[in-house]
Short mmCIF file of C-alpha atoms and ligand atoms in Angstrom, two decimals:
data_model
loop_
_atom_site.label_atom_id
_atom_site.label_comp_id
_atom_site.label_asym_id
_atom_site.label_seq_id
_atom_site.Cartn_x
_atom_site.Cartn_y
_atom_site.Cartn_z
CA UNK U 1 0.65 -42.53 -2.06
CA UNK U 2 0.23 -41.24 1.41
CA UNK U 3 3.52 -39.43 1.20
CA UNK U 4 2.59 -37.79 -2.04
CA UNK U 5 -0.58 -36.47 -0.46
CA UNK U 6 1.35 -34.96 2.41
CA UNK U 7 3.86 -33.39 -0.01
CA UNK U 8 1.02 -31.90 -2.04
CA UNK U 9 -0.46 -30.36 1.15
CA UNK U 10 2.90 -28.88 2.08
CA UNK U 11 3.24 -27.50 -1.41
CA UNK U 12 -0.20 -25.97 -1.45
CA UNK U 13 0.52 -24.34 1.86
CA UNK U 14 3.79 -22.87 0.88
CA UNK U 15 2.61 -21.74 -2.51
CA UNK U 16 -0.51 -19.97 -1.15
CA UNK U 17 1.41 -18.26 1.60
CA UNK U 18 3.80 -16.92 -0.93
CA UNK U 19 1.14 -15.63 -3.24
CA UNK U 20 -0.44 -13.70 -0.41
CA UNK U 21 2.79 -12.06 0.65
CA UNK U 22 3.90 -10.93 -2.74
CA UNK U 23 0.70 -9.65 -4.26
CA UNK U 24 1.14 -12.11 -7.14
CA UNK U 25 3.97 -10.48 -9.07
CA UNK U 26 4.78 -14.07 -10.04
CA UNK U 27 2.32 -16.38 -8.51
CA UNK U 28 4.50 -19.37 -9.19
CA UNK U 29 7.52 -18.01 -7.36
CA UNK U 30 8.56 -19.81 -4.17
CA UNK U 31 11.33 -18.61 -1.79
CA UNK U 32 13.14 -20.51 0.84
CA UNK U 33 13.79 -17.32 2.89
CA UNK U 34 10.58 -17.13 4.80
CA UNK U 35 11.60 -14.58 7.41
CA UNK U 36 12.50 -10.98 6.64
CA UNK U 37 16.16 -10.78 7.62
CA UNK U 38 17.03 -7.62 9.59
CA UNK U 39 20.07 -6.54 11.60
CA UNK U 40 19.84 -7.49 15.26
CA UNK U 41 22.02 -4.86 16.99
CA UNK U 42 22.15 -6.83 20.28
CA UNK U 43 23.23 -10.05 18.61
CA UNK U 44 25.83 -8.18 16.58
CA UNK U 45 27.28 -6.68 19.71
CA UNK U 46 27.24 -10.02 21.47
CA UNK U 47 29.19 -11.63 18.61
CA UNK U 48 31.72 -8.84 18.53
CA UNK U 49 32.39 -9.35 22.18
CA UNK U 50 33.07 -13.08 21.77
CA UNK U 51 36.63 -14.42 21.79
CA UNK U 52 36.89 -15.14 18.14
CA UNK U 53 36.55 -11.48 17.11
CA UNK U 54 38.34 -10.11 20.15
CA UNK U 55 41.32 -12.34 19.46
CA UNK U 56 41.38 -11.11 15.87
CA UNK U 57 41.34 -7.53 17.11
CA UNK U 58 44.42 -8.15 19.25
CA UNK U 59 46.48 -8.49 16.09
CA UNK U 60 44.37 -6.24 13.91
CA UNK U 61 42.93 -3.50 16.10
CA UNK U 62 41.61 -1.22 13.32
CA UNK U 63 39.08 -3.60 11.97
CA UNK U 64 35.28 -3.65 11.86
CA UNK U 65 32.72 -6.39 11.36
CA UNK U 66 29.19 -7.21 10.67
CA UNK U 67 28.18 -10.81 11.41
CA UNK U 68 26.14 -13.31 9.53
CA UNK U 69 23.40 -13.84 12.13
CA UNK U 70 22.78 -17.45 11.17
CA UNK U 71 26.25 -19.00 11.03
CA UNK U 72 27.59 -16.44 13.55
CA UNK U 73 30.73 -15.78 11.49
CA UNK U 74 31.86 -12.45 10.02
CA UNK U 75 29.80 -11.65 6.93
CA UNK U 76 31.95 -8.61 6.17
CA UNK U 77 35.06 -7.69 8.11
CA UNK U 78 37.22 -4.84 6.87
CA UNK U 79 39.94 -2.50 8.09
CA UNK U 80 43.57 -1.51 7.86
CA UNK U 81 45.33 -3.52 5.11
CA UNK U 82 46.94 -6.74 6.37
CA UNK U 83 50.14 -7.88 4.70
CA UNK U 84 49.94 -11.46 3.37
CA UNK U 85 53.46 -12.78 3.39
CA UNK U 86 53.32 -16.57 3.29
CA UNK U 87 52.65 -18.25 0.00
CA UNK U 88 53.30 -17.86 -3.74
CA UNK U 89 50.06 -16.97 -5.41
CA UNK U 90 47.47 -14.58 -3.98
CA UNK U 91 45.14 -17.60 -3.42
CA UNK U 92 47.88 -19.39 -1.48
CA UNK U 93 48.49 -16.34 0.65
CA UNK U 94 44.76 -15.93 1.37
CA UNK U 95 44.39 -19.60 2.31
CA UNK U 96 47.29 -19.28 4.63
CA UNK U 97 45.75 -16.26 6.29
CA UNK U 98 42.40 -17.98 6.65
CA UNK U 99 43.95 -21.07 8.14
CA UNK U 100 46.15 -19.27 10.60
CA UNK U 101 44.33 -16.05 11.47
CA UNK U 102 40.67 -17.06 11.25
CA UNK U 103 40.83 -20.46 12.88
CA UNK U 104 38.65 -19.26 15.75
CA UNK U 105 35.76 -19.04 13.30
CA UNK U 106 35.67 -22.73 12.56
CA UNK U 107 36.03 -22.54 8.83
CA UNK U 108 35.74 -25.98 7.19
CA UNK U 109 39.08 -25.42 5.46
CA UNK U 110 39.25 -28.87 3.85
CA UNK U 111 35.93 -28.25 2.08
CA UNK U 112 36.85 -24.78 0.75
CA UNK U 113 37.96 -24.41 -2.90
CA UNK U 114 38.79 -21.41 -4.98
CA UNK U 115 36.02 -20.49 -7.42
CA UNK U 116 37.24 -17.32 -9.01
CA UNK U 117 39.69 -14.41 -8.82
CA UNK U 118 38.80 -11.10 -10.42
CA UNK U 119 40.88 -7.97 -10.65
CA UNK U 120 40.47 -4.28 -11.42
CA UNK U 121 42.72 -1.27 -11.15
CA UNK U 122 42.64 -1.23 -7.34
CA UNK U 123 41.78 -4.66 -5.98
CA UNK U 124 41.71 -8.43 -6.32
CA UNK U 125 38.55 -10.26 -5.43
CA UNK U 126 38.64 -13.97 -4.48
CA UNK U 127 35.64 -16.22 -4.13
CA UNK U 128 35.77 -19.67 -2.49
CA UNK U 129 32.93 -22.19 -2.36
CA UNK U 130 32.26 -24.96 0.04
CA UNK U 131 31.48 -28.64 -0.53
CA UNK U 132 30.03 -31.21 1.86
CA UNK U 133 30.98 -34.85 1.17
CA UNK U 134 31.73 -33.80 -2.34
CA UNK U 135 28.40 -31.90 -2.93
CA UNK U 136 28.37 -28.21 -3.54
CA UNK U 137 26.91 -26.08 -0.75
CA UNK U 138 24.41 -23.61 -2.30
CA UNK U 139 24.96 -19.96 -1.26
CA UNK U 140 28.38 -20.78 0.29
CA UNK U 141 30.85 -18.00 -0.30
CA UNK U 142 34.10 -17.24 1.37
CA UNK U 143 35.03 -13.83 0.03
CA UNK U 144 38.36 -12.01 0.26
CA UNK U 145 39.41 -8.66 -1.16
CA UNK U 146 43.08 -7.66 -1.39
CA UNK U 147 45.00 -4.74 -2.71
CA UNK U 148 46.95 -5.26 -5.90
CA UNK U 149 50.04 -5.98 -3.80
CA UNK U 150 48.25 -8.63 -1.80
CA UNK U 151 47.28 -6.80 1.32
CA UNK U 152 43.98 -8.10 2.69
CA UNK U 153 41.32 -5.48 3.19
CA UNK U 154 38.07 -7.41 3.51
CA UNK U 155 36.84 -10.91 4.17
CA UNK U 156 33.49 -12.63 4.57
CA UNK U 157 32.77 -16.15 5.87
CA UNK U 158 29.45 -17.24 4.57
CA UNK U 159 30.45 -20.89 5.01
CA UNK U 160 29.02 -23.64 7.25
CA UNK U 161 30.70 -25.68 9.90
CA UNK U 162 27.71 -27.61 11.30
CA UNK U 163 26.30 -29.50 8.30
CA UNK U 164 25.36 -32.99 9.19
CA UNK U 165 23.04 -34.93 6.89
CA UNK U 166 22.88 -37.92 4.63
CA UNK U 167 23.64 -37.26 0.99
CA UNK U 168 21.42 -40.11 -0.26
CA UNK U 169 18.12 -38.88 -1.64
CA UNK U 170 14.95 -40.63 -0.61
CA UNK U 171 12.68 -39.29 -3.40
CA UNK U 172 13.16 -39.97 -7.07
CA UNK U 173 14.03 -37.45 -9.76
CA UNK U 174 10.60 -37.88 -11.25
CA UNK U 175 9.00 -36.95 -7.97
CA UNK U 176 11.25 -33.97 -7.76
CA UNK U 177 9.99 -32.84 -11.18
CA UNK U 178 6.37 -33.28 -10.33
CA UNK U 179 6.82 -31.30 -7.12
CA UNK U 180 8.75 -28.57 -8.94
CA UNK U 181 5.96 -28.24 -11.50
CA UNK U 182 3.12 -28.46 -9.00
CA UNK U 183 0.36 -25.93 -9.69
CA UNK U 184 1.72 -24.72 -13.01
CA UNK U 185 -1.32 -24.07 -15.21
CA UNK U 186 0.13 -24.09 -18.67
CA UNK U 187 1.94 -27.02 -20.29
CA UNK U 188 5.65 -27.31 -19.40
CA UNK U 189 8.56 -28.65 -21.41
CA UNK U 190 12.24 -29.54 -21.05
CA UNK U 191 11.90 -30.55 -17.38
CA UNK U 192 15.26 -31.82 -16.16
CA UNK U 193 16.98 -32.63 -12.95
CA UNK U 194 20.54 -31.46 -12.86
CA UNK U 195 23.08 -34.18 -12.33
CA UNK U 196 24.52 -33.14 -9.02
CA UNK U 197 22.69 -32.97 -5.78
CA UNK U 198 23.48 -29.97 -3.61
CA UNK U 199 23.25 -28.86 0.02
CA UNK U 200 20.97 -25.93 0.65
CA UNK U 201 21.51 -23.98 3.94
CA UNK U 202 18.14 -22.37 4.91
CA UNK U 203 18.47 -19.53 7.43
CA UNK U 204 15.65 -19.67 9.97
CA UNK U 205 15.31 -19.06 13.69
CA UNK U 206 18.87 -17.75 14.06
CA UNK U 207 20.59 -20.75 12.54
CA UNK U 208 20.88 -22.67 9.29
CA UNK U 209 19.11 -25.95 8.65
CA UNK U 210 20.46 -27.95 5.85
CA UNK U 211 18.55 -29.71 3.06
CA UNK U 212 19.75 -32.13 0.44
CA UNK U 213 18.33 -30.75 -2.74
CA UNK U 214 17.61 -31.53 -6.39
CA UNK U 215 17.90 -28.68 -8.82
CA UNK U 216 15.11 -28.91 -11.39
CA UNK U 217 14.56 -26.72 -14.43
CA UNK U 218 11.53 -26.51 -16.72
CA UNK U 219 10.02 -24.15 -19.24
CA UNK U 220 6.47 -22.95 -19.56
CA UNK U 221 4.53 -19.78 -20.41
CA UNK U 222 3.05 -17.26 -18.01
CA UNK U 223 0.72 -14.30 -18.73
CA UNK U 224 3.60 -12.05 -19.78
CA UNK U 225 5.43 -14.51 -21.98
CA UNK U 226 7.90 -17.36 -21.71
CA UNK U 227 9.19 -18.61 -18.33
CA UNK U 228 12.05 -20.80 -17.44
CA UNK U 229 11.98 -21.84 -13.80
CA UNK U 230 14.87 -22.98 -11.65
CA UNK U 231 13.62 -24.98 -8.71
CA UNK U 232 15.17 -26.44 -5.56
CA UNK U 233 13.36 -29.50 -4.28
CA UNK U 234 14.14 -31.19 -0.99
CA UNK U 235 15.50 -34.60 -1.96
CA UNK U 236 14.12 -36.18 1.24
CA UNK U 237 10.77 -34.51 1.94
CA UNK U 238 9.99 -33.42 -1.59
CA UNK U 239 9.22 -29.85 -0.43
CA UNK U 240 9.60 -27.27 -3.14
CA UNK U 241 12.04 -24.81 -1.54
CA UNK U 242 12.54 -22.46 -4.38
CA UNK U 243 11.02 -21.73 -7.75
CA UNK U 244 12.39 -18.80 -9.63
CA UNK U 245 11.84 -17.58 -13.14
CA UNK U 246 15.23 -17.06 -14.75
CA UNK U 247 13.65 -15.03 -17.53
CA UNK U 248 13.63 -11.58 -16.05
CA UNK U 249 10.83 -9.19 -16.99
CA UNK U 250 11.47 -5.52 -16.45
CA UNK U 251 8.16 -4.77 -14.87
CA UNK U 252 5.33 -6.81 -13.58
CA UNK U 253 2.49 -6.92 -16.09
CA UNK U 254 0.64 -3.60 -15.69
CA UNK U 255 -3.08 -3.39 -15.79
CA UNK U 256 -4.91 -0.14 -16.41
CA UNK U 257 -8.33 0.63 -15.03
CA UNK U 258 -10.74 3.40 -15.80
CA UNK U 259 -14.00 3.75 -13.91
CA UNK U 260 -16.81 6.03 -15.01
CA UNK U 261 -20.57 6.18 -14.98
CA UNK U 262 -23.58 8.17 -15.97
CA UNK U 263 -24.62 10.35 -13.05
CA UNK U 264 -26.95 13.22 -12.40
CA UNK U 265 -24.19 15.78 -12.08
CA UNK U 266 -26.62 18.61 -11.21
CA UNK U 267 -30.18 17.45 -10.68
CA UNK U 268 -32.65 15.07 -12.25
CA UNK U 269 -34.04 17.47 -14.85
CA UNK U 270 -30.62 17.93 -16.34
CA UNK U 271 -29.77 14.74 -18.18
CA UNK U 272 -27.11 12.41 -16.86
CA UNK U 273 -23.54 12.84 -18.06
CA UNK U 274 -20.62 10.47 -17.90
CA UNK U 275 -18.35 11.29 -15.02
CA UNK U 276 -15.11 9.65 -13.82
CA UNK U 277 -15.59 7.81 -10.58
CA UNK U 278 -12.66 8.92 -8.54
CA UNK U 279 -11.19 7.61 -5.20
CA UNK U 280 -12.96 4.36 -5.94
CA UNK U 281 -11.82 1.14 -4.43
CA UNK U 282 -10.32 -1.57 -6.67
CA UNK U 283 -9.43 -4.69 -4.70
CA UNK U 284 -6.98 -7.18 -6.21
CA UNK U 285 -5.02 -10.03 -4.52
CA UNK U 286 -5.62 -8.84 -0.96
CA UNK U 287 -4.78 -5.17 -1.65
CA UNK U 288 -7.02 -2.19 -2.11
CA UNK U 289 -6.10 0.40 -4.69
CA UNK U 290 -8.05 3.60 -5.50
CA UNK U 291 -8.77 5.40 -8.74
CA UNK U 292 -7.12 8.79 -9.17
CA UNK U 293 -8.63 12.18 -9.96
CA UNK U 294 -9.47 11.03 -13.47
CA UNK U 295 -10.97 7.69 -12.41
CA UNK U 296 -7.80 5.95 -13.59
CA UNK U 297 -5.56 3.44 -11.90
CA UNK U 298 -2.63 1.50 -13.17
CA UNK U 299 -1.48 -1.37 -11.06
CA UNK U 300 1.08 -4.08 -11.12
CA UNK U 301 -0.99 -7.17 -10.61
CA UNK U 302 -1.54 -10.36 -12.39
CA UNK U 303 -3.80 -10.03 -15.32
CA UNK U 304 -6.32 -12.75 -14.79
CA UNK U 305 -6.62 -12.13 -11.05
CA UNK U 306 -10.05 -11.65 -9.47
CA UNK U 307 -10.84 -8.01 -9.06
CA UNK U 308 -13.61 -6.18 -7.16
CA UNK U 309 -14.78 -2.72 -8.00
CA UNK U 310 -17.03 -1.23 -5.36
CA UNK U 311 -19.15 1.85 -5.35
CA UNK U 312 -17.12 2.76 -2.34
CA UNK U 313 -13.81 4.37 -1.94
CA UNK U 314 -11.77 6.79 0.07
CA UNK U 315 -14.65 9.15 1.01
CA UNK U 316 -17.90 7.43 0.43
CA UNK U 317 -19.37 3.98 0.87
CA UNK U 318 -22.69 3.81 -0.93
CA UNK U 319 -25.18 1.38 0.46
CA UNK U 320 -28.78 0.46 -0.40
CA UNK U 321 -30.35 -1.64 2.30
CA UNK U 322 -26.88 -2.30 3.74
CA UNK U 323 -25.44 -3.54 0.48
CA UNK U 324 -22.73 -1.80 -1.53
CA UNK U 325 -22.98 -2.12 -5.34
CA UNK U 326 -19.91 -3.95 -6.59
CA UNK U 327 -18.55 -5.53 -9.64
CA UNK U 328 -16.63 -8.79 -9.35
CA UNK U 329 -14.73 -9.76 -12.46
CA UNK U 330 -11.32 -10.73 -13.84
CA UNK U 331 -8.54 -8.20 -14.29
CA UNK U 332 -7.64 -7.68 -17.92
CA UNK U 333 -4.74 -5.66 -19.31
CA UNK U 334 -7.20 -2.78 -19.99
CA UNK U 335 -10.26 -2.41 -17.89
CA UNK U 336 -12.98 0.09 -18.71
CA UNK U 337 -15.55 -0.17 -15.97
CA UNK U 338 -18.94 1.39 -15.81
CA UNK U 339 -21.43 1.03 -13.01
CA UNK U 340 -24.35 1.92 -15.25
CA UNK U 341 -25.69 -1.63 -15.19
CA UNK U 342 -24.50 -2.48 -11.71
CA UNK U 343 -25.83 0.43 -9.59
CA UNK U 344 -28.85 2.68 -9.65
CA UNK U 345 -28.57 6.24 -10.88
CA UNK U 346 -29.16 7.49 -7.33
CA UNK U 347 -26.30 5.29 -6.01
CA UNK U 348 -23.92 6.44 -8.77
CA UNK U 349 -24.86 10.05 -8.35
CA UNK U 350 -24.51 9.96 -4.56
CA UNK U 351 -21.03 8.44 -4.87
CA UNK U 352 -20.03 11.16 -7.36
CA UNK U 353 -21.33 14.08 -5.32
CA UNK U 354 -19.80 12.92 -2.06
CA UNK U 355 -16.42 12.94 -3.76
CA UNK U 356 -17.13 16.44 -5.12
CA UNK U 357 -17.99 17.89 -1.74
CA UNK U 358 -15.21 16.08 0.15
CA UNK U 359 -12.54 17.25 -2.29
CA UNK U 360 -14.02 20.78 -2.25
CA UNK U 361 -13.98 20.77 1.58
CA UNK U 362 -10.25 19.82 1.39
CA UNK U 363 -9.56 22.89 -0.66
CA UNK U 364 -11.06 24.96 2.24
CA UNK U 365 -9.50 22.91 5.05
CA UNK U 366 -6.39 21.36 3.41
CA UNK U 367 -4.85 20.01 6.59
CA UNK U 368 -8.07 18.72 8.14
CA UNK U 369 -8.24 14.93 8.06
CA UNK U 370 -11.29 14.29 10.24
CA UNK U 371 -13.43 13.49 7.31
CA UNK U 372 -10.89 11.36 5.44
CA UNK U 373 -12.90 8.24 5.73
CA UNK U 374 -15.50 6.48 3.60
CA UNK U 375 -18.73 8.04 4.85
CA UNK U 376 -21.64 5.70 4.72
CA UNK U 377 -23.94 7.09 2.08
CA UNK U 378 -27.29 5.37 2.39
CA UNK U 379 -29.55 5.48 -0.70
CA UNK U 380 -33.21 4.56 -1.05
CA UNK U 381 -33.83 4.82 2.67
CA UNK U 382 -37.44 4.05 3.37
CA UNK U 383 -39.62 7.16 3.16
CA UNK U 384 -39.67 9.89 0.54
CA UNK U 385 -39.01 13.56 -0.09
CA UNK U 386 -36.24 13.92 2.41
CA UNK U 387 -32.62 13.37 3.37
CA UNK U 388 -30.71 13.58 6.62
CA UNK U 389 -27.32 13.48 8.23
CA UNK U 390 -26.74 11.58 11.44
CA UNK U 391 -23.97 9.89 13.28
CA UNK U 392 -21.40 10.25 10.57
CA UNK U 393 -23.65 8.98 7.74
CA UNK U 394 -25.72 10.69 5.12
CA UNK U 395 -29.05 9.31 4.05
CA UNK U 396 -31.33 9.85 1.11
CA UNK U 397 -34.95 8.66 0.96
CA UNK U 398 -36.28 6.68 -1.93
CA UNK U 399 -38.13 8.22 -4.88
CA UNK U 400 -41.87 8.49 -4.22
CA UNK U 401 -44.71 10.81 -3.32
CA UNK U 402 -43.86 12.99 -6.34
CA UNK U 403 -40.27 13.38 -5.14
CA UNK U 404 -37.03 12.32 -6.76
CA UNK U 405 -34.38 10.64 -4.74
CA UNK U 406 -32.40 13.61 -3.41
CA UNK U 407 -29.20 11.58 -3.89
CA UNK U 408 -29.53 12.79 -7.46
CA UNK U 409 -29.49 16.42 -6.44
CA UNK U 410 -25.92 17.73 -6.06
CA UNK U 411 -26.58 20.54 -3.59
CA UNK U 412 -28.67 18.36 -1.35
CA UNK U 413 -25.79 15.91 -1.07
CA UNK U 414 -23.45 18.79 -0.33
CA UNK U 415 -25.85 20.13 2.32
CA UNK U 416 -26.00 16.71 4.06
CA UNK U 417 -22.26 16.29 3.90
CA UNK U 418 -22.07 19.88 5.10
CA UNK U 419 -23.70 18.77 8.30
CA UNK U 420 -20.85 16.29 8.60
CA UNK U 421 -18.32 19.11 8.16
CA UNK U 422 -20.16 21.05 10.92
CA UNK U 423 -20.08 17.98 13.07
CA UNK U 424 -16.42 17.10 12.57
CA UNK U 425 -14.74 20.45 11.99
CA UNK U 426 -16.63 23.14 13.87
CA UNK U 427 -14.92 24.35 17.04
CA UNK U 428 -13.88 21.76 19.53
CA UNK U 429 -16.80 19.33 19.49
CA UNK U 430 -18.96 20.18 16.52
CA UNK U 431 -21.86 22.52 15.99
CA UNK U 432 -25.03 22.05 17.91
CA UNK U 433 -27.26 25.00 17.18
CA UNK U 434 -29.91 23.75 14.74
CA UNK U 435 -30.51 26.92 12.73
CA UNK U 436 -26.77 27.57 12.42
CA UNK U 437 -26.30 24.01 11.30
CA UNK U 438 -28.89 24.24 8.52
CA UNK U 439 -27.57 27.64 7.35
CA UNK U 440 -23.93 26.42 7.36
CA UNK U 441 -24.83 23.14 5.61
CA UNK U 442 -26.46 25.22 2.87
CA UNK U 443 -23.25 27.23 2.33
CA UNK U 444 -21.40 24.04 1.33
CA UNK U 445 -24.08 23.59 -1.38
CA UNK U 446 -24.25 27.18 -2.48
CA UNK U 447 -20.49 27.63 -2.59
CA UNK U 448 -20.02 24.61 -4.87
CA UNK U 449 -22.90 25.30 -7.24
CA UNK U 450 -22.63 29.12 -6.98
CA UNK U 451 -26.40 28.94 -7.49
CA UNK U 452 -28.74 30.66 -4.95
CA UNK U 453 -31.47 28.07 -5.48
CA UNK U 454 -31.10 24.89 -3.47
CA UNK U 455 -32.74 21.61 -4.20
CA UNK U 456 -33.98 22.29 -7.69
CA UNK U 457 -35.29 19.04 -9.16
CA UNK U 458 -36.58 17.58 -5.95
CA UNK U 459 -40.11 17.24 -7.37
CA UNK U 460 -40.77 14.55 -9.92
CA UNK U 461 -43.79 16.51 -11.25
CA UNK U 462 -42.70 20.13 -11.14
CA UNK U 463 -39.31 20.89 -12.48
CA UNK U 464 -39.29 24.34 -11.00
CA UNK U 465 -39.91 23.18 -7.42
CA UNK U 466 -36.98 23.73 -5.10
CA UNK U 467 -36.10 23.51 -1.39
CA UNK U 468 -34.75 27.00 -0.53
CA UNK U 469 -33.61 30.05 -2.42
CA UNK U 470 -31.41 33.00 -1.42
CA UNK U 471 -31.84 35.44 -4.26
CA UNK U 472 -35.32 36.74 -3.31
CA UNK U 473 -37.26 37.40 -0.09
CA UNK U 474 -34.17 37.78 1.96
CA UNK U 475 -34.64 36.91 5.60
CA UNK U 476 -33.07 39.12 8.19
CA UNK U 477 -32.54 39.10 11.97
CA UNK U 478 -34.39 39.68 14.18
CA UNK U 479 -37.76 40.08 12.49
CA UNK U 480 -37.61 36.83 10.53
CA UNK U 481 -36.64 34.50 13.36
CA UNK U 482 -39.39 31.88 13.65
CA UNK U 483 -37.82 29.09 15.73
CA UNK U 484 -37.83 26.64 12.79
CA UNK U 485 -34.28 25.66 12.15
CA UNK U 486 -34.28 25.71 8.36
CA UNK U 487 -36.06 29.04 8.21
CA UNK U 488 -33.79 30.60 10.82
CA UNK U 489 -30.78 29.09 9.14
CA UNK U 490 -31.66 31.03 5.99
CA UNK U 491 -30.86 34.25 7.89
CA UNK U 492 -27.21 33.29 8.43
CA UNK U 493 -26.81 31.48 5.05
CA UNK U 494 -28.35 34.49 3.35
CA UNK U 495 -25.74 36.69 5.03
CA UNK U 496 -22.97 34.59 3.63
CA UNK U 497 -24.57 34.52 0.19
CA UNK U 498 -24.81 38.28 0.13
CA UNK U 499 -21.21 38.52 1.31
CA UNK U 500 -20.33 36.39 -1.75
CA UNK U 501 -22.33 38.70 -3.96
CA UNK U 502 -20.55 41.75 -2.38
CA UNK U 503 -17.12 40.33 -3.02
CA UNK U 504 -18.25 38.85 -6.31
CA UNK U 505 -15.71 36.18 -5.39
CA UNK U 506 -16.62 32.86 -3.73
CA UNK U 507 -13.05 32.24 -2.59
CA UNK U 508 -12.98 35.50 -0.60
CA UNK U 509 -16.28 34.75 1.06
CA UNK U 510 -15.13 31.23 1.95
CA UNK U 511 -11.92 32.61 3.45
CA UNK U 512 -14.06 34.47 6.05
CA UNK U 513 -16.58 31.62 6.36
CA UNK U 514 -13.90 29.07 7.10
CA UNK U 515 -12.38 31.07 9.94
CA UNK U 516 -15.65 30.95 11.84
CA UNK U 517 -15.16 27.13 12.13
CA UNK U 518 -12.26 27.95 14.37
CA UNK U 519 -13.83 30.71 16.45
CA UNK U 520 -16.97 28.60 16.44
CA UNK U 521 -19.84 30.72 17.84
CA UNK U 522 -22.53 28.37 19.01
CA UNK U 523 -25.33 28.03 21.55
CA UNK U 524 -28.67 26.49 22.23
CA UNK U 525 -31.85 27.03 20.26
CA UNK U 526 -33.19 30.49 21.02
CA UNK U 527 -29.74 32.13 21.12
CA UNK U 528 -29.53 32.56 17.34
CA UNK U 529 -29.45 36.34 17.75
CA UNK U 530 -26.26 36.16 19.84
CA UNK U 531 -24.69 33.50 17.65
CA UNK U 532 -25.33 35.34 14.40
CA UNK U 533 -23.97 38.55 15.95
CA UNK U 534 -20.85 36.69 17.13
CA UNK U 535 -20.34 35.34 13.65
CA UNK U 536 -20.65 38.82 12.14
CA UNK U 537 -17.99 40.02 14.61
CA UNK U 538 -15.70 37.13 13.86
CA UNK U 539 -16.14 37.69 10.10
CA UNK U 540 -15.34 41.38 10.42
CA UNK U 541 -12.20 40.57 12.43
CA UNK U 542 -11.21 37.92 9.95
CA UNK U 543 -11.56 40.44 7.16
CA UNK U 544 -9.28 42.84 8.95
CA UNK U 545 -5.57 42.65 8.34
CA UNK U 546 -4.06 45.10 10.80
CA UNK U 547 -6.03 44.50 13.99
CA UNK U 548 -7.61 47.97 14.06
ZN1 ZN C 601 -30.00 19.96 6.94
#
């Protein structure tokens, strides 16, 4: 009883570790190779320098080798063809060669038997297997390749000279079956233990350890269809060492996801429309995936797994009171997800608009990665009728005092994010002039909407109320400087808007605008006259192709 409990604990441990490492392609699979096996150049060199290989090279100088790093014998050795003279059949000749020329590698000759010879137009291929006290050694293979006229060109010695264990099992076949089928959810049938025990060499920590094993087979069903598992169970400890489905599916079961929601795509007086939620995080089995530019994702993960969809993703993490709206559910084959009932319209709209402005910004600064992170997007911040940027987050006040949440107004979100662009992209250390900051933040809004009126829809009582507009009452320097940052910012933003109107092409205006992020005129409050003039100069030079 006690033993069974311990075995169960071991099994639970090994099964759960496996599932984590393999993202659940087959959650029932168990492997006995626990370490990733990689070539160790130093060890390979050390083994080449040892007597066994050096002695071989004395007789066969034009040969090369890579070693099995666990039994320390050649895994593949190859070189100039070696004549095999002694013996009648090819197998006899090969055995003679192994016995006489490879004795330094401690091959357990008495336990080696021929398994198979295959031939094609050029070569013969011989496989030998190993036994230990009459039991087959799993994964043993002594491999030889010869030319058609029996010249040896390759050999490999994946055999084991240090096996030492009892071949009497201490657990019953029934226990082996119950351990092999541990954790299987659906009913299983045809569980059998194969007649012969075997020896399993397990490579770990630079050597092999040897296990006496039962081979168990059973059939069941998994999410994709029928399954027939081959299992190796330690005949002494009961540990499930391998469980492998012998029915091979071409692809892991795919699941498709589409995420969309109703959002205020422009402003609150224009009814919501359904928009794809892009770059949105989908978390399954320890891995985060993201929806694409259509709000789609197809992933290879177990249908039936727990899945989390968050109103967060590559570029925005929406929070209300520190909490991100999320949907926890089970992954189906097809998953059409909407946040309409799981997030407020201001949360959904904010998420949507941050993705719009981030992706637009990337069209202007394609190689800039400073804003490639999920910016905290706070919604329903206490207060009303305002929004702000600060410290790498954007923040929108709650609805109230006759104001809508500005998270529902696209160009206000773009403006706040524009402050982030100023902060992360302008010059060497970000923009610090207040008026310049406000004006430049507006340009990110104006250039996306191509609408000179910013903040339309801010009022919950007057649909015509707005924040700023650039099509009338143009402000100019110096007579309109007031010292208030938004008002003074209108001078420089108005310049850029008029430049756009002059070109009648937003892309051409933005080409000049973006260059000023590199020249980066800036200065303290009160120096706007100098800064704006510097910007004009930079823009004129940017617009000039020949330096005259
Ligand atoms: Zn601002």
